[in-house]
Amino acid sequence: MKKRKIGLALTALLASGTLLAACGSNDSKEESKGGDNKDAFSVAMVTDTGGIDDRSFNQSTWEGIQAYGKEAGLKKGDGGYDYLQSASDSDFTTNINNLVRRNFDLVFAVGFKLEDSVKEVAAQQKDAKIAIIDSVVPDLDNVASIMFKANEASYLAGVAAALESKTGKIGFLGGMESNIIGGFEAGFVAGAKAADPKVKVDVQYAGSFGDAAKGQTIAKRMYDSGADIVFHAAGGTGQGLFTEAIAQKKSGNDVWAIGVDRDQYDEGKVDDKTNIVMTSVLKRVDVAAQDMIKRSAAGDFPGGETVTYGLKDDGVGLADSHGAISEKTQKEIDKAQKDIVDGKIEVPEQPKK
């Protein structure tokens, strides 16, 4: 299994005027492919159960595909770009197979839960090109694995939470326990403890990425027990965190939430002047998706490889705090980021057992 770490500078390179020329060699596609752009590279995605509008991972991937489609002059549908939404885990294999059979040049499988389905389809459909996000599928030359060093960005969120907390107690709300979500937890706890060794971190898992009601119940329990800042890595379950934080704020409690995967500031509006989202841990999945599409269109599909994006590659980071983080804390965040990039801080990848 080969591994490769690349910078996002490649995105700009492959966005040059050579893109369409590199995509024009596929004569097997029907002439109506891509609407007005007959020879364009087509791409589609399969969501996990969080849905296309989860305001998180699936949505961010779709935004990247849409941006590519617009740039390449494609239309939504066969020969252009599209998605299939999974209502349950049982839909994964069927949806991936459907997109492969519709002759999309590249199919994204969003999330580690699709790993088994990707392996099954890729083994059967040797000519398919599949990119799985947030999981590593080894030994299959027609599968590229996209990973993110979310633990690094989560470390920065931990620094922010510990230094901005007024109660000395913060929380981590996870979706389902896994190595992926464990990276968020490990980085967050490590950053918080490095910034303030006395801070208490309440860690709880919902066991789901699509249960907003349970997310709200856990968030309420955290806030009611004294936590004033809660970070979620829980997909759609995290919507419950925002709902509860807004309710707490309206009741006069000074609480904050930290979003995940994309900038979730819009989820935290209390009124025209108040927002409860302090920042968000970003996995720049939209940029990574565009990068993978353009590489593949140019004949550089990294099959059998793992492409990893971290702070050094600008593949992860923190969203704008809109003034919620003090200048003093921001300086500590900036210092921690530089130290991580320079190798002075090694962020743990998994929680301590």
Short mmCIF file of N, CA and C in Angstrom, two decimals, residues 179-267:
data_model
loop_
_atom_site.label_atom_id
_atom_site.label_comp_id
_atom_site.label_asym_id
_atom_site.label_seq_id
_atom_site.Cartn_x
_atom_site.Cartn_y
_atom_site.Cartn_z
N ASN A 179 -11.71 5.10 14.68
CA ASN A 179 -10.40 5.74 14.61
C ASN A 179 -10.50 7.16 14.07
N ILE A 180 -11.43 7.38 13.14
CA ILE A 180 -11.60 8.72 12.57
C ILE A 180 -12.03 9.71 13.64
N ILE A 181 -13.11 9.41 14.34
CA ILE A 181 -13.62 10.32 15.36
C ILE A 181 -12.67 10.35 16.56
N GLY A 182 -11.98 9.25 16.78
CA GLY A 182 -10.98 9.23 17.84
C GLY A 182 -9.89 10.24 17.61
N GLY A 183 -9.56 10.52 16.35
CA GLY A 183 -8.56 11.54 16.04
C GLY A 183 -9.00 12.92 16.49
N PHE A 184 -10.27 13.23 16.26
CA PHE A 184 -10.81 14.51 16.72
C PHE A 184 -10.71 14.61 18.25
N GLU A 185 -11.14 13.54 18.91
CA GLU A 185 -11.12 13.54 20.38
C GLU A 185 -9.70 13.70 20.91
N ALA A 186 -8.79 12.91 20.36
CA ALA A 186 -7.40 12.93 20.85
C ALA A 186 -6.76 14.30 20.69
N GLY A 187 -6.95 14.90 19.53
CA GLY A 187 -6.37 16.21 19.29
C GLY A 187 -6.97 17.27 20.19
N PHE A 188 -8.30 17.23 20.34
CA PHE A 188 -8.99 18.23 21.16
C PHE A 188 -8.54 18.16 22.61
N VAL A 189 -8.51 16.96 23.16
CA VAL A 189 -8.10 16.78 24.56
C VAL A 189 -6.65 17.19 24.74
N ALA A 190 -5.78 16.80 23.82
CA ALA A 190 -4.36 17.14 23.93
C ALA A 190 -4.14 18.64 23.88
N GLY A 191 -4.81 19.32 22.96
CA GLY A 191 -4.67 20.77 22.86
C GLY A 191 -5.17 21.47 24.10
N ALA A 192 -6.31 21.01 24.62
CA ALA A 192 -6.88 21.63 25.82
C ALA A 192 -5.97 21.45 27.02
N LYS A 193 -5.44 20.25 27.19
CA LYS A 193 -4.57 19.97 28.34
C LYS A 193 -3.23 20.70 28.22
N ALA A 194 -2.76 20.89 26.99
CA ALA A 194 -1.51 21.63 26.80
C ALA A 194 -1.70 23.10 27.16
N ALA A 195 -2.88 23.64 26.82
CA ALA A 195 -3.15 25.05 27.10
C ALA A 195 -3.47 25.28 28.58
N ASP A 196 -4.16 24.33 29.19
CA ASP A 196 -4.53 24.44 30.60
C ASP A 196 -4.62 23.04 31.20
N PRO A 197 -3.55 22.60 31.86
CA PRO A 197 -3.53 21.24 32.42
C PRO A 197 -4.66 20.94 33.40
N LYS A 198 -5.29 21.99 33.96
CA LYS A 198 -6.35 21.79 34.94
C LYS A 198 -7.74 21.67 34.32
N VAL A 199 -7.85 21.94 33.03
CA VAL A 199 -9.17 21.91 32.40
C VAL A 199 -9.74 20.50 32.42
N LYS A 200 -11.05 20.40 32.61
CA LYS A 200 -11.74 19.11 32.60
C LYS A 200 -12.46 18.96 31.26
N VAL A 201 -12.30 17.79 30.64
CA VAL A 201 -12.92 17.54 29.34
C VAL A 201 -13.91 16.39 29.47
N ASP A 202 -15.19 16.69 29.27
CA ASP A 202 -16.25 15.68 29.32
C ASP A 202 -16.40 15.08 27.92
N VAL A 203 -16.09 13.80 27.77
CA VAL A 203 -16.16 13.12 26.46
C VAL A 203 -17.34 12.16 26.45
N GLN A 204 -18.24 12.34 25.49
CA GLN A 204 -19.39 11.44 25.35
C GLN A 204 -19.67 11.17 23.88
N TYR A 205 -20.15 9.96 23.60
CA TYR A 205 -20.49 9.55 22.24
C TYR A 205 -21.98 9.26 22.13
N ALA A 206 -22.56 9.62 20.99
CA ALA A 206 -23.99 9.41 20.76
C ALA A 206 -24.29 8.06 20.14
N GLY A 207 -23.29 7.45 19.49
CA GLY A 207 -23.52 6.19 18.80
C GLY A 207 -24.23 6.34 17.48
N SER A 208 -24.27 7.56 16.95
CA SER A 208 -24.96 7.83 15.69
C SER A 208 -24.46 9.14 15.09
N PHE A 209 -24.51 9.21 13.76
CA PHE A 209 -24.21 10.46 13.07
C PHE A 209 -25.48 11.15 12.58
N GLY A 210 -26.64 10.59 12.89
CA GLY A 210 -27.87 11.16 12.37
C GLY A 210 -28.97 11.31 13.40
N ASP A 211 -28.61 11.45 14.67
CA ASP A 211 -29.61 11.54 15.74
C ASP A 211 -29.46 12.88 16.45
N ALA A 212 -30.08 13.92 15.88
CA ALA A 212 -29.97 15.26 16.46
C ALA A 212 -30.58 15.33 17.85
N ALA A 213 -31.66 14.57 18.07
CA ALA A 213 -32.31 14.59 19.38
C ALA A 213 -31.37 14.08 20.47
N LYS A 214 -30.65 13.00 20.17
CA LYS A 214 -29.70 12.48 21.15
C LYS A 214 -28.54 13.44 21.34
N GLY A 215 -28.13 14.09 20.25
CA GLY A 215 -27.07 15.08 20.36
C GLY A 215 -27.46 16.21 21.28
N GLN A 216 -28.72 16.63 21.19
CA GLN A 216 -29.20 17.71 22.07
C GLN A 216 -29.25 17.25 23.52
N THR A 217 -29.68 16.01 23.74
CA THR A 217 -29.75 15.48 25.10
C THR A 217 -28.37 15.45 25.75
N ILE A 218 -27.37 14.98 24.99
CA ILE A 218 -26.01 14.92 25.52
C ILE A 218 -25.47 16.32 25.77
N ALA A 219 -25.71 17.23 24.82
CA ALA A 219 -25.23 18.61 24.98
C ALA A 219 -25.85 19.27 26.21
N LYS A 220 -27.14 19.04 26.42
CA LYS A 220 -27.80 19.62 27.59
C LYS A 220 -27.18 19.10 28.88
N ARG A 221 -26.89 17.81 28.90
CA ARG A 221 -26.27 17.22 30.08
C ARG A 221 -24.90 17.84 30.34
N MET A 222 -24.14 18.07 29.27
CA MET A 222 -22.82 18.69 29.41
C MET A 222 -22.92 20.11 29.94
N TYR A 223 -23.78 20.92 29.30
CA TYR A 223 -23.92 22.31 29.73
C TYR A 223 -24.44 22.41 31.15
N ASP A 224 -25.43 21.57 31.46
CA ASP A 224 -26.02 21.61 32.80
C ASP A 224 -25.03 21.19 33.88
N SER A 225 -24.01 20.40 33.49
CA SER A 225 -23.01 19.95 34.47
C SER A 225 -21.81 20.89 34.55
N GLY A 226 -21.87 22.01 33.81
CA GLY A 226 -20.83 23.03 33.98
C GLY A 226 -19.96 23.30 32.79
N ALA A 227 -20.02 22.47 31.76
CA ALA A 227 -19.23 22.76 30.56
C ALA A 227 -19.80 24.00 29.87
N ASP A 228 -18.93 24.88 29.43
CA ASP A 228 -19.44 26.08 28.74
C ASP A 228 -19.03 26.13 27.27
N ILE A 229 -18.18 25.19 26.82
CA ILE A 229 -17.81 25.08 25.41
C ILE A 229 -17.81 23.61 25.04
N VAL A 230 -18.55 23.26 23.99
CA VAL A 230 -18.63 21.86 23.55
C VAL A 230 -18.29 21.77 22.07
N PHE A 231 -17.38 20.87 21.75
CA PHE A 231 -16.96 20.61 20.37
C PHE A 231 -17.59 19.30 19.92
N HIS A 232 -18.22 19.30 18.74
CA HIS A 232 -18.79 18.06 18.24
C HIS A 232 -18.07 17.57 17.00
N ALA A 233 -17.97 16.25 16.90
CA ALA A 233 -17.54 15.57 15.67
C ALA A 233 -18.57 14.46 15.48
N ALA A 234 -19.77 14.86 15.08
CA ALA A 234 -20.90 13.94 15.13
C ALA A 234 -21.84 14.05 13.94
N GLY A 235 -21.41 14.71 12.86
CA GLY A 235 -22.27 14.82 11.69
C GLY A 235 -23.60 15.45 12.02
N GLY A 236 -24.70 14.83 11.53
CA GLY A 236 -26.03 15.37 11.76
C GLY A 236 -26.43 15.37 13.23
N THR A 237 -25.85 14.48 14.02
CA THR A 237 -26.12 14.46 15.46
C THR A 237 -25.71 15.78 16.09
N GLY A 238 -24.68 16.41 15.52
CA GLY A 238 -24.19 17.67 16.04
C GLY A 238 -25.18 18.82 15.92
N GLN A 239 -26.20 18.66 15.07
CA GLN A 239 -27.22 19.71 14.99
C GLN A 239 -27.92 19.89 16.32
N GLY A 240 -28.01 18.80 17.09
CA GLY A 240 -28.61 18.89 18.41
C GLY A 240 -27.79 19.74 19.36
N LEU A 241 -26.47 19.73 19.17
CA LEU A 241 -25.61 20.59 19.99
C LEU A 241 -25.94 22.05 19.74
N PHE A 242 -26.08 22.43 18.49
CA PHE A 242 -26.39 23.82 18.17
C PHE A 242 -27.75 24.23 18.72
N THR A 243 -28.72 23.34 18.58
CA THR A 243 -30.07 23.62 19.10
C THR A 243 -30.03 23.88 20.59
N GLU A 244 -29.29 23.03 21.31
CA GLU A 244 -29.22 23.18 22.76
C GLU A 244 -28.42 24.41 23.16
N ALA A 245 -27.31 24.68 22.46
CA ALA A 245 -26.50 25.86 22.79
C ALA A 245 -27.31 27.14 22.60
N ILE A 246 -28.11 27.19 21.53
CA ILE A 246 -28.95 28.36 21.30
C ILE A 246 -29.98 28.51 22.42
N ALA A 247 -30.60 27.39 22.82
CA ALA A 247 -31.58 27.43 23.90
C ALA A 247 -30.93 27.88 25.21
N GLN A 248 -29.73 27.38 25.49
CA GLN A 248 -29.01 27.78 26.70
C GLN A 248 -28.69 29.27 26.68
N LYS A 249 -28.28 29.75 25.51
CA LYS A 249 -27.94 31.17 25.38
C LYS A 249 -29.17 32.04 25.61
N LYS A 250 -30.29 31.63 25.06
CA LYS A 250 -31.53 32.39 25.24
C LYS A 250 -31.98 32.39 26.69
N SER A 251 -31.54 31.38 27.44
CA SER A 251 -31.89 31.30 28.87
C SER A 251 -30.92 32.08 29.74
N GLY A 252 -29.94 32.70 29.10
CA GLY A 252 -28.99 33.52 29.84
C GLY A 252 -27.69 32.84 30.19
N ASN A 253 -27.46 31.61 29.72
CA ASN A 253 -26.22 30.90 30.00
C ASN A 253 -25.17 31.23 28.94
N ASP A 254 -23.98 31.53 29.38
CA ASP A 254 -22.90 31.94 28.47
C ASP A 254 -22.17 30.70 27.96
N VAL A 255 -22.72 30.08 26.91
CA VAL A 255 -22.14 28.85 26.38
C VAL A 255 -21.75 29.03 24.92
N TRP A 256 -20.89 28.10 24.46
CA TRP A 256 -20.42 28.12 23.08
C TRP A 256 -20.42 26.70 22.51
N ALA A 257 -20.45 26.63 21.19
CA ALA A 257 -20.29 25.36 20.49
C ALA A 257 -19.19 25.50 19.46
N ILE A 258 -18.52 24.40 19.15
CA ILE A 258 -17.50 24.38 18.10
C ILE A 258 -17.95 23.37 17.04
N GLY A 259 -18.02 23.83 15.79
CA GLY A 259 -18.49 23.01 14.70
C GLY A 259 -17.40 22.12 14.12
N VAL A 260 -17.76 21.37 13.07
CA VAL A 260 -16.82 20.41 12.52
C VAL A 260 -16.97 20.29 11.01
N ASP A 261 -15.88 19.92 10.37
CA ASP A 261 -15.78 19.60 8.94
C ASP A 261 -15.88 20.83 8.03
N ARG A 262 -16.87 21.68 8.23
CA ARG A 262 -17.00 22.90 7.46
C ARG A 262 -17.35 24.02 8.43
N ASP A 263 -17.29 25.27 7.98
CA ASP A 263 -17.63 26.39 8.84
C ASP A 263 -19.12 26.34 9.15
N GLN A 264 -19.47 26.06 10.40
CA GLN A 264 -20.87 25.90 10.79
C GLN A 264 -21.42 27.13 11.51
N TYR A 265 -20.81 28.27 11.26
CA TYR A 265 -21.24 29.52 11.91
C TYR A 265 -22.72 29.79 11.68
N ASP A 266 -23.20 29.52 10.49
CA ASP A 266 -24.61 29.80 10.17
C ASP A 266 -25.57 28.97 11.01
N GLU A 267 -25.09 27.91 11.63
CA GLU A 267 -25.96 27.07 12.45
C GLU A 267 -26.17 27.64 13.85
#
